[in-house]
Coordinates of C-alpha atoms in Angstrom, one line a residue:
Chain A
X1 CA -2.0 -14.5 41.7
X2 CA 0.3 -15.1 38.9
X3 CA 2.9 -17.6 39.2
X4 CA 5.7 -17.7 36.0
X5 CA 8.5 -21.3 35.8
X6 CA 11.2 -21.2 33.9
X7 CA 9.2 -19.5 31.1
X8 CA 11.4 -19.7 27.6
X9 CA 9.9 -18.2 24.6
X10 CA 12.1 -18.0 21.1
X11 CA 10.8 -16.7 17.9
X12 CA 12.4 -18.9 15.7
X13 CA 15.8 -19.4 16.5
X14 CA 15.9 -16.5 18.2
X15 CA 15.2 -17.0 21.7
X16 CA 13.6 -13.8 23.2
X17 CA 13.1 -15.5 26.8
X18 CA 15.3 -17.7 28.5
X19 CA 14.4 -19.1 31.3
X20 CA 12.0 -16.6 33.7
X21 CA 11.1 -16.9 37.4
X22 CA 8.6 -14.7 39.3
X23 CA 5.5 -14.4 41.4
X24 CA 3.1 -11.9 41.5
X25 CA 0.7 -11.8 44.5
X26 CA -2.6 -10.7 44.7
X27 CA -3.0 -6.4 45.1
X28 CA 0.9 -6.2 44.1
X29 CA 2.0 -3.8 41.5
X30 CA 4.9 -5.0 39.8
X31 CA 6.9 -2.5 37.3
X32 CA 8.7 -4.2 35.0
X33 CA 11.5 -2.6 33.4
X34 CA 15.0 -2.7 31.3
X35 CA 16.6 -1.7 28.2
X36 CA 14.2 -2.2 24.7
X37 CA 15.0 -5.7 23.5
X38 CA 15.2 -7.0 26.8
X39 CA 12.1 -9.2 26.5
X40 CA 10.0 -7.2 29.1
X41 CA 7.0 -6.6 26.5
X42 CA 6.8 -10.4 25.3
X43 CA 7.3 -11.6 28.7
X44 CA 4.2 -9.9 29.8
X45 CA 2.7 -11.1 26.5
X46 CA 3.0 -14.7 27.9
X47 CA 0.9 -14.0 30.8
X48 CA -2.3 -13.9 28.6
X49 CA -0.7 -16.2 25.8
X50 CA -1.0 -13.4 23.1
X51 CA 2.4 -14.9 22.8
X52 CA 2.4 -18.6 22.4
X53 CA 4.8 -20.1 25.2
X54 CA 7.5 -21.8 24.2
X55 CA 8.3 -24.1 27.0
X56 CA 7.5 -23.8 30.9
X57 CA 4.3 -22.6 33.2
X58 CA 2.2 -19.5 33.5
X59 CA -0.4 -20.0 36.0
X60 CA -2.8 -17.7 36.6
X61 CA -5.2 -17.7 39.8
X62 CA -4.4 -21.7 40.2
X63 CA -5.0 -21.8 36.2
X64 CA -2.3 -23.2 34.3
X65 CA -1.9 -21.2 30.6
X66 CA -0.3 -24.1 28.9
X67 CA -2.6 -26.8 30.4
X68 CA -4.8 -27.4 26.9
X69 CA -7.8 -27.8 29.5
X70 CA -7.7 -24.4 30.2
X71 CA -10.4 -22.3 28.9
X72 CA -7.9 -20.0 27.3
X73 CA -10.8 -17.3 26.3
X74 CA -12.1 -17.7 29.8
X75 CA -9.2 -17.1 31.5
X76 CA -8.4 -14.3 29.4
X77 CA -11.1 -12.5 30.1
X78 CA -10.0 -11.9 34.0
X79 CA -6.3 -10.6 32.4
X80 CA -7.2 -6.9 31.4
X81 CA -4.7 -5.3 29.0
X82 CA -3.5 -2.2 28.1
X83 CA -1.5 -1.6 25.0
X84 CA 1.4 0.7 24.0
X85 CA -0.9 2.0 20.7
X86 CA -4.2 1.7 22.7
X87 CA -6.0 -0.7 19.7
X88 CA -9.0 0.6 20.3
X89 CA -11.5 0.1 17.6
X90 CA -11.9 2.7 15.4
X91 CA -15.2 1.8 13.8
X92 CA -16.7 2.1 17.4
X93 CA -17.6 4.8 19.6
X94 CA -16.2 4.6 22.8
X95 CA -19.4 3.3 24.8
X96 CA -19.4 0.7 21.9
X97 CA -15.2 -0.3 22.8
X98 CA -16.5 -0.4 26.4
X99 CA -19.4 -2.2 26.1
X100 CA -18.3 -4.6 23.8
X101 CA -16.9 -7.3 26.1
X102 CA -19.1 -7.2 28.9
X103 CA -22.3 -7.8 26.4
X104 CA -20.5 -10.4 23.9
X105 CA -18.3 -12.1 26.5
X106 CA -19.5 -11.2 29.9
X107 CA -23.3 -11.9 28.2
X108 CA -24.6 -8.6 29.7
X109 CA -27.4 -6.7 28.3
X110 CA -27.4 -3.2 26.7
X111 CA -28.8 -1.8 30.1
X112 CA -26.4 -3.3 32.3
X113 CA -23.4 -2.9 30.2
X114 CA -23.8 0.7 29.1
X115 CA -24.6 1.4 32.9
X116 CA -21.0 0.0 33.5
X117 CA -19.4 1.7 30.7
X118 CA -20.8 5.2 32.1
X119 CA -19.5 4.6 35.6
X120 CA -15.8 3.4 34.1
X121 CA -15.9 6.2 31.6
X122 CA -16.9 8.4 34.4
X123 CA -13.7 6.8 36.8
X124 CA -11.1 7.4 34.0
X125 CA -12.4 11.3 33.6
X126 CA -13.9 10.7 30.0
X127 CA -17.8 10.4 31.0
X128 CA -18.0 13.3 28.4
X129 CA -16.9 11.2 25.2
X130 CA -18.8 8.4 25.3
X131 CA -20.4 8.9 22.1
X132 CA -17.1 10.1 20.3
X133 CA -15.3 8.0 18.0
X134 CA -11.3 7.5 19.1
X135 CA -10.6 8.9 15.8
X136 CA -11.3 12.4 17.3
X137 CA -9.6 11.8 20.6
X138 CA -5.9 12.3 21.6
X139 CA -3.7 9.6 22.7
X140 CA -4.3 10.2 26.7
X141 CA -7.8 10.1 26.5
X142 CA -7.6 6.7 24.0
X143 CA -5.2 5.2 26.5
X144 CA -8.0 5.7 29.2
X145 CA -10.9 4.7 27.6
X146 CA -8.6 1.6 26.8
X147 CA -7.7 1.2 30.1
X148 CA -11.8 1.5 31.0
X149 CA -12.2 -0.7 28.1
X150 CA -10.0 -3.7 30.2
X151 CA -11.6 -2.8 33.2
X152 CA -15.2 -3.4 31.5
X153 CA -14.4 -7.4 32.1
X154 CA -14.1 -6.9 36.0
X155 CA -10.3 -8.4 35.8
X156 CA -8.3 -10.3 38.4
X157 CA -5.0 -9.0 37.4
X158 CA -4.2 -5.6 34.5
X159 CA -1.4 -5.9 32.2
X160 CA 0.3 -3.3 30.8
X161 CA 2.7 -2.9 27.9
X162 CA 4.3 0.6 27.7
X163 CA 1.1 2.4 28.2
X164 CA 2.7 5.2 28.3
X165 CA 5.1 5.1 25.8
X166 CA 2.9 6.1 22.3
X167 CA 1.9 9.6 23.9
X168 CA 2.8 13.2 24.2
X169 CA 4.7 14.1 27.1
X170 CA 1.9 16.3 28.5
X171 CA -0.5 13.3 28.3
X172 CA 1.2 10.9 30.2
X173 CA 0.0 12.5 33.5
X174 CA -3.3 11.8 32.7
X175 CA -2.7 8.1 32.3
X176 CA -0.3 7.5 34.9
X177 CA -2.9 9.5 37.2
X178 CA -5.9 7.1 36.8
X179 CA -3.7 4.3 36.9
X180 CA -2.6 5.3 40.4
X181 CA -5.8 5.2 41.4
X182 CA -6.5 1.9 40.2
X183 CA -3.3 0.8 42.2
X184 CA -4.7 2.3 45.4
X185 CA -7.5 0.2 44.6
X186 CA -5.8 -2.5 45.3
X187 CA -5.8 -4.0 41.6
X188 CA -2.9 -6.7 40.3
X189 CA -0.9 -4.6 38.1
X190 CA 2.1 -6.2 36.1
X191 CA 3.7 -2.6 34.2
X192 CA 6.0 -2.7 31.5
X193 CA 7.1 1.0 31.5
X194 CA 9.6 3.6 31.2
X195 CA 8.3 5.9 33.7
X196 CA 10.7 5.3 36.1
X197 CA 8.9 8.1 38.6
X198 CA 5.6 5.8 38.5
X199 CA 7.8 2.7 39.1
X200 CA 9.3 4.1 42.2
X201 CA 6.4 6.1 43.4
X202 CA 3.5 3.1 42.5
X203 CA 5.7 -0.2 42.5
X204 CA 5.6 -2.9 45.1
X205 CA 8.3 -4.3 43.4
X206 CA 10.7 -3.8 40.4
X207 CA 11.8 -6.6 38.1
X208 CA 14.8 -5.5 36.1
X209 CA 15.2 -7.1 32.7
X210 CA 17.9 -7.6 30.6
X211 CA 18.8 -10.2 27.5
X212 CA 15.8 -12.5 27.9
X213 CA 16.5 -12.9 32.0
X214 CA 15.1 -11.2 35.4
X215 CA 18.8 -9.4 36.2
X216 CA 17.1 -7.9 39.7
X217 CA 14.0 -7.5 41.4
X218 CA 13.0 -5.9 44.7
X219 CA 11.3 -3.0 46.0
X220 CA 11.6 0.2 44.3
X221 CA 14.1 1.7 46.8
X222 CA 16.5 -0.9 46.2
X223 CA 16.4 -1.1 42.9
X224 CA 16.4 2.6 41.9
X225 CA 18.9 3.6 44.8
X226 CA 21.4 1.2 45.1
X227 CA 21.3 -1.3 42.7
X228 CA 23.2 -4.8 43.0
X229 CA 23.6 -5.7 39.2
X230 CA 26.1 -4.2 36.8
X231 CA 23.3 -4.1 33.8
X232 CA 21.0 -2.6 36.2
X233 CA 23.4 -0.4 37.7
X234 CA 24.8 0.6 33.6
X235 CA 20.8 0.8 32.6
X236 CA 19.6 3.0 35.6
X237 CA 23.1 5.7 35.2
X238 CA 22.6 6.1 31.2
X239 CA 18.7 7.5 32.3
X240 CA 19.9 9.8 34.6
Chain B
X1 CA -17.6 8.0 -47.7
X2 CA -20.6 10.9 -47.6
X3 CA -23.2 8.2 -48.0
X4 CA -22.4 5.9 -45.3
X5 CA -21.8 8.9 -43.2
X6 CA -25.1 10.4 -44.3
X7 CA -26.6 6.9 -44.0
X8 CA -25.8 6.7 -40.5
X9 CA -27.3 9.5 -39.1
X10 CA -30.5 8.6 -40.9
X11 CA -30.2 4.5 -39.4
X12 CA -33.4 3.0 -38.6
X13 CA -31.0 1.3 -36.3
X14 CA -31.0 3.5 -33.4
X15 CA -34.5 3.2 -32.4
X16 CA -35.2 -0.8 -33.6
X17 CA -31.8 -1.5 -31.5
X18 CA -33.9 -0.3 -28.4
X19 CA -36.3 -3.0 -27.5
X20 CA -33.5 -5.8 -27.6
X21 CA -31.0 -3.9 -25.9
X22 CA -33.7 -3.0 -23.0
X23 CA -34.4 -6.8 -23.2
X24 CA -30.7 -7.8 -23.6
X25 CA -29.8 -5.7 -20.5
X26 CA -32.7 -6.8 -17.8
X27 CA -30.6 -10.4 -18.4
X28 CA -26.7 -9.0 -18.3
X29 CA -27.8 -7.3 -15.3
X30 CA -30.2 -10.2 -13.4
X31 CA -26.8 -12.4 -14.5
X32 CA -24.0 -10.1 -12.8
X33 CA -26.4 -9.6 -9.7
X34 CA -27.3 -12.8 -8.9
X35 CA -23.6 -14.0 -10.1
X36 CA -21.3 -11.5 -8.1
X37 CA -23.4 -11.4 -4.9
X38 CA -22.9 -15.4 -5.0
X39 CA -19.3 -15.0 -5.8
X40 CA -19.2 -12.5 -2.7
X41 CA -20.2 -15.1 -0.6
X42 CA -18.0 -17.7 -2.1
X43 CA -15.2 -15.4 -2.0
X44 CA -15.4 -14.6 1.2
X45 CA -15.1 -18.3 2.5
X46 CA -12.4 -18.9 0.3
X47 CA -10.6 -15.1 1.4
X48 CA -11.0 -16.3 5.0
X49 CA -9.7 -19.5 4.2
X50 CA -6.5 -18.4 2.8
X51 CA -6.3 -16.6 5.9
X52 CA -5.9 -20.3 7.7
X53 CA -3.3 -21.3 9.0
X54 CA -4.1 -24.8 8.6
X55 CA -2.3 -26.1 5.4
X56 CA -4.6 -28.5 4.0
X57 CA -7.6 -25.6 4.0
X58 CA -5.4 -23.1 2.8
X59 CA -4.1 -25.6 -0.2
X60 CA -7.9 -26.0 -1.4
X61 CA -8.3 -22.2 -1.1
X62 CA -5.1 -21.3 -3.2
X63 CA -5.8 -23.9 -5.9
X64 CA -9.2 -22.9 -5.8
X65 CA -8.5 -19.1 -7.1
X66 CA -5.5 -20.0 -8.9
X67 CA -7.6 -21.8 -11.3
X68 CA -10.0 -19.5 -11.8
X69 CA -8.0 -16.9 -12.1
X70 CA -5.7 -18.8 -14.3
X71 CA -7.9 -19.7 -16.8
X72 CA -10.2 -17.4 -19.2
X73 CA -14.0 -16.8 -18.0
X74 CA -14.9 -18.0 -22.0
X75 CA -13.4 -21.7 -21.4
X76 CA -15.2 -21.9 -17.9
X77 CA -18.3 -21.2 -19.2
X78 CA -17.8 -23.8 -22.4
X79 CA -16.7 -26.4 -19.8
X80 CA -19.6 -26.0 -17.4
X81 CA -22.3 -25.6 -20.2
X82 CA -21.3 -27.9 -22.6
X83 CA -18.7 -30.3 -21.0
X84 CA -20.4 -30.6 -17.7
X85 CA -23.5 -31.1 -19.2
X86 CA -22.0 -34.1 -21.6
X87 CA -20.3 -36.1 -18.8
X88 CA -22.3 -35.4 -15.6
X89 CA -25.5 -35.6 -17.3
X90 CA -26.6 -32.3 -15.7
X91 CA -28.4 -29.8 -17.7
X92 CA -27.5 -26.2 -16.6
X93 CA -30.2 -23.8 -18.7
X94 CA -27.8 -20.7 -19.7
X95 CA -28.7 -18.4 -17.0
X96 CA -28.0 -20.8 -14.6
X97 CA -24.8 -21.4 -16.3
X98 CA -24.0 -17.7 -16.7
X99 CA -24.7 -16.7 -13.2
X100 CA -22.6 -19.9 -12.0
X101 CA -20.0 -19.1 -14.0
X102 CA -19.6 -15.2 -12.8
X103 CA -20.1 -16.7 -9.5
X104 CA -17.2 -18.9 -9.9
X105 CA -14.9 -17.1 -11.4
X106 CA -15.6 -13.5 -9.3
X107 CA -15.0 -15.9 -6.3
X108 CA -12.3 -16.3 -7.0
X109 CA -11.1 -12.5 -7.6
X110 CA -13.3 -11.7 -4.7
X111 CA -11.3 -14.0 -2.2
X112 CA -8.2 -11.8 -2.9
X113 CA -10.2 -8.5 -2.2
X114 CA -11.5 -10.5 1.3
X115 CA -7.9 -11.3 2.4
X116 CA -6.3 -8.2 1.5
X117 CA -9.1 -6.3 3.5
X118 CA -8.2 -8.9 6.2
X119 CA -4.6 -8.3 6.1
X120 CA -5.0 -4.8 5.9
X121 CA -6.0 -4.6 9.5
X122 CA -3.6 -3.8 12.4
X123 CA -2.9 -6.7 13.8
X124 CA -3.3 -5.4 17.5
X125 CA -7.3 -5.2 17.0
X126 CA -7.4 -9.1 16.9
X127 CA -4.7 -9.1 19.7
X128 CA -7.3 -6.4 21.4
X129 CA -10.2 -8.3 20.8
X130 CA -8.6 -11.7 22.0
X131 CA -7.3 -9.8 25.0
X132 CA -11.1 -9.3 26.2
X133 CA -11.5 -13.2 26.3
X134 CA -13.3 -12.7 22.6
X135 CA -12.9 -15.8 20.2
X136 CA -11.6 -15.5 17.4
X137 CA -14.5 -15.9 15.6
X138 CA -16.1 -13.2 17.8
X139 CA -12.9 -11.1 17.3
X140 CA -13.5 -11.7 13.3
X141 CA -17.1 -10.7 13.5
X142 CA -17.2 -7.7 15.4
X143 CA -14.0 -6.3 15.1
X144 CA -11.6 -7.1 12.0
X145 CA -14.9 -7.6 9.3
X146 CA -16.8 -4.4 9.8
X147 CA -13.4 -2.3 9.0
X148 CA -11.8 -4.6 6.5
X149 CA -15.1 -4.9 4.3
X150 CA -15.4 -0.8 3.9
X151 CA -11.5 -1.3 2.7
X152 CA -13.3 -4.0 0.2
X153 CA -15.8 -2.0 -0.8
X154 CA -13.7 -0.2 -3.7
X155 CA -12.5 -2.9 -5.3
X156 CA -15.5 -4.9 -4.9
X157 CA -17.1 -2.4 -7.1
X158 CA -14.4 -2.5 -9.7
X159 CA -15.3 -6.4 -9.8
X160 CA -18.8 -6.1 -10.3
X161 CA -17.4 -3.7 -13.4
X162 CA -15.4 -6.4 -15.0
X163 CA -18.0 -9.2 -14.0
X164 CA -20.6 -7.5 -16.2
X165 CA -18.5 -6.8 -19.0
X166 CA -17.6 -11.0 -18.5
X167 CA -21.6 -11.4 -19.1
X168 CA -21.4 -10.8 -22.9
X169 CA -19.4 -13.6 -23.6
X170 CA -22.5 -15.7 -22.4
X171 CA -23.2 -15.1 -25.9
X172 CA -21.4 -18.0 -26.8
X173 CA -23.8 -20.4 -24.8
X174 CA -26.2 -18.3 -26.3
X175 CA -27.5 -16.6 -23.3
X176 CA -30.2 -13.9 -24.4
X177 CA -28.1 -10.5 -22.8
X178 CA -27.0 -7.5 -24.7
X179 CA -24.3 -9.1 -26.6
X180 CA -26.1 -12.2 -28.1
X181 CA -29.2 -10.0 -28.9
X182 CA -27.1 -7.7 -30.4
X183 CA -25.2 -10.1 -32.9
X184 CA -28.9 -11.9 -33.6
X185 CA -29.9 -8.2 -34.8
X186 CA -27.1 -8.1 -37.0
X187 CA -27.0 -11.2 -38.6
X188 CA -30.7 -10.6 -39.6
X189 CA -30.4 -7.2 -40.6
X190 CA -26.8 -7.2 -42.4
X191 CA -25.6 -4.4 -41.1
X192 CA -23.3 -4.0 -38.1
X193 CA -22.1 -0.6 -37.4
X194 CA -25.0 1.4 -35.8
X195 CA -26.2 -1.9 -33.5
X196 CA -22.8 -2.2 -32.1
X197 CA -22.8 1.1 -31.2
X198 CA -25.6 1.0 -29.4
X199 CA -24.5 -2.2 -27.8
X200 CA -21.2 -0.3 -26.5
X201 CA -23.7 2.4 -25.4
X202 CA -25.7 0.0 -23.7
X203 CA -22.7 -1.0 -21.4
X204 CA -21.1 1.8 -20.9
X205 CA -25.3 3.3 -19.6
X206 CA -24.2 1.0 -16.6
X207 CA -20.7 1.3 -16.1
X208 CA -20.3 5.4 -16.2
X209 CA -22.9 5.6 -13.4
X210 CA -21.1 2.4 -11.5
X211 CA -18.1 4.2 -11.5
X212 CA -19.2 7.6 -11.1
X213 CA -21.0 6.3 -7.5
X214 CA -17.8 4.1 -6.7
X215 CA -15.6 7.1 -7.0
X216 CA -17.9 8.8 -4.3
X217 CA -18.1 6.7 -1.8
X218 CA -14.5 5.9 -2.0
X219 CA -14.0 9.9 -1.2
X220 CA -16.9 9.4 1.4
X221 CA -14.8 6.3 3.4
X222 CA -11.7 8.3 2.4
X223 CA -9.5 5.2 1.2

């Protein structure tokens, strides 16, 4: 589903990326994680080119992102993403963030779309606030209708960055709760997180990050329980 | 001292003032209008193209409000009534002159309003709005304009403030508003103090108000 080459990526002369392999196949959950300043978050940036790649390939469902034929806003549309401060819009009510991209990207009309937005709104446990602004909600119920709001565009794959990581501790159940479901769905997820419990319990696979490179990767037991790397082994004991 | 003080309160003035100032006013306001809603729309093409980060579009923008903003609203008007008139042969009447010139020169002031409102805006709702496959132009329209122009809206009042108060020196291209009726009464009558009194009073009958509303919608957006 999602194919990354020797992806670099400096800001500057900084160079935040330097030189990343992976695959993601299609109904995989991947968990990415590692230390802050690791690269994880603009790594997974890349994949919808909210970060302009510096050199190598992200293809996406046979699409390369760097081929300038590539319908960029197309393509986009099938990468759903969730962000670490929701960016949801405030001037909006929350049938209006959810409808928006079906009816002025998706070209649905007001019937079809709302009808969509009920039954996602309904899926992620917030059917009740559809006609609240996200002013008056708290950070687990933004980060749903945000994660309702991705799903609006019937994605291929759903990023995301730190979803959890804005919110009270109390909240993050909620979150991580209809994101399992979308898992056993069998949607593409690519996580950058620091629940560790979701990455072990959820995760296919976890890619360990550290300075700008993949360190590890493999399936969660592996990773968690006997790591092979000296970062990952130095970054898994400082969390415990 | 006792006479003129006595002869004030007993000024014909006050009530003969009344008819040019009512006349004087319909203009400054038709002027400021007609003036700062063109210079919103200019301004917000040149706002959004300072926003570009194309260099060439940016560089017209820039020198576009630096010079505006650089030079006094009195020499614009001379240049486009008088000298524009001379070498280009066109003939602006003064009220097209005067609205053109508030136009202009609230453009200018306006574009800065349009990209700090712009600015002002977390850059994650464009990142959001791109995210959904949205164009920019999309993202801009739906998304980033609606919030940044209710941040505008308080300073965009404070500019239609100042952009009236610019109207009187029309008078010099002797454009009929408050100001140029004004002086006309006074050179025919002599006598200055009362009339430009009442000319004060006849600005500030539109500015108190102006600002009195601005004030409450700024508590109403809460910005």
């Amino acid at each position: 589903m999602i194919t990354v080459k020797d992806l670099h990526k400096s800001f500057g002369d900084n160079e935040v990326l330097s030189g990343i392999d992976a695959q993601v196949e299609e109904r995989e959950v991947v968990c990415v994680i590692g230390p802050s300043g690791s690269g994880k978050s603009t790594f997974l940036r890349c994949m919808n080119m909210l970060e302009e790649i510096t050199s190598g390939e992200v293809i996406i469902d046979g699409e390369s992102l760097t081929d300038p034929k590539t319908n960029i806003n197309k393509l986009r549309a099938q990468v759903g993403m969730v962000f670490q401060h929701f960016n949801l819009f405030p001037h909006m009510t929350v049938m209006e963030n959810v409808t928006l991209g079906p009816r002025k990207v998706s070209s649905k009309d007001k019937a079809e779309a709302d009808q969509l937005a009920k039954a996602l709104l309904d899926k992620v446990g917030l059917a009740d606030k559809a006609q609240a602004y996200p002013g008056s909600l708290s950070g687990g119920q933004k980060q749903r209708v945000a994660i309702a709001r991705a799903l609006a565009m019937n994605p291929k794959v759903m990023l995301f960055d730190e979803p959890t990581s804005a919110l009270d501790p109390e909240l993050v159940g909620d979150v991580l709760g209809v994101m399992k479901d979308l898992a056993k769905e069998g949607m593409t997820m690519v996580v950058v997180t620091h629940e560790m419990g979701f990455a072990r319990e959820m995760g296919d696979r976890v890619i360990f990050m550290d300075k700008g490179v993949i360190q590890e990767e493999g399936k969660p037991e592996q990773i968690f329980d006997n790591p092979q790397n000296e970062r990952t082994q130095s970054f898994l004991s400082k969390l415990l | 001292m006792l006479e003129n003080l006595q002869e004030i309160f007993s000024s014909p003035h006050y009530t003969n003032t009344l008819p040019f100032l009512w006349r004087g006013m319909q203009l400054t306001l038709l002027v400021t209008f007609v003036g700062v809603f063109i210079g919103f729309i200019i301004g917000s093409f040149i706002g959004l193209m300072r926003l570009s980060k194309n260099k060439v579009i940016y560089g017209i923008a820039t020198v576009y409000i630096e010079a505006f903003r650089g030079t006094p609203i009195l020499v614009q008007a001379l240049f486009l009534y008088f000298g524009f008139s001379d070498f280009l042969g066109i003939n602006f009447t003064a009220i097209q002159a005067g609205i053109l010139v508030i136009a202009l020169n609230a453009g200018a002031y306006i574009a800065e309003i349009v990209r700090g409102g712009v600015e002002s805006i977390d850059k994650g709702q464009m990142e959001a709005g791109r995210s959904m496959g949205m164009t920019s132009t999309q993202t801009m329209r739906y998304i980033i304009w609606p919030q940044a122009f209710k941040r505008m809206i308080p300073p965009l009042g404070n500019q239609f403030i100042i952009s009236l108060k610019d109207t009187s020196i029309f008078a010099v291209i002797s454009l009929g508003e408050m100001t140029y009726l004004m002086r006309q009464y006074v050179s025919t009558t002599g006598d200055p103090f009362v009339p430009y009194i009442m000319l004060c009073l006849g600005y500030l009958i539109i500015t108190i108000p102006s600002m009195v509303i601005l004030r409450r919608v700024e508590r109403r957006l809460d910005v």
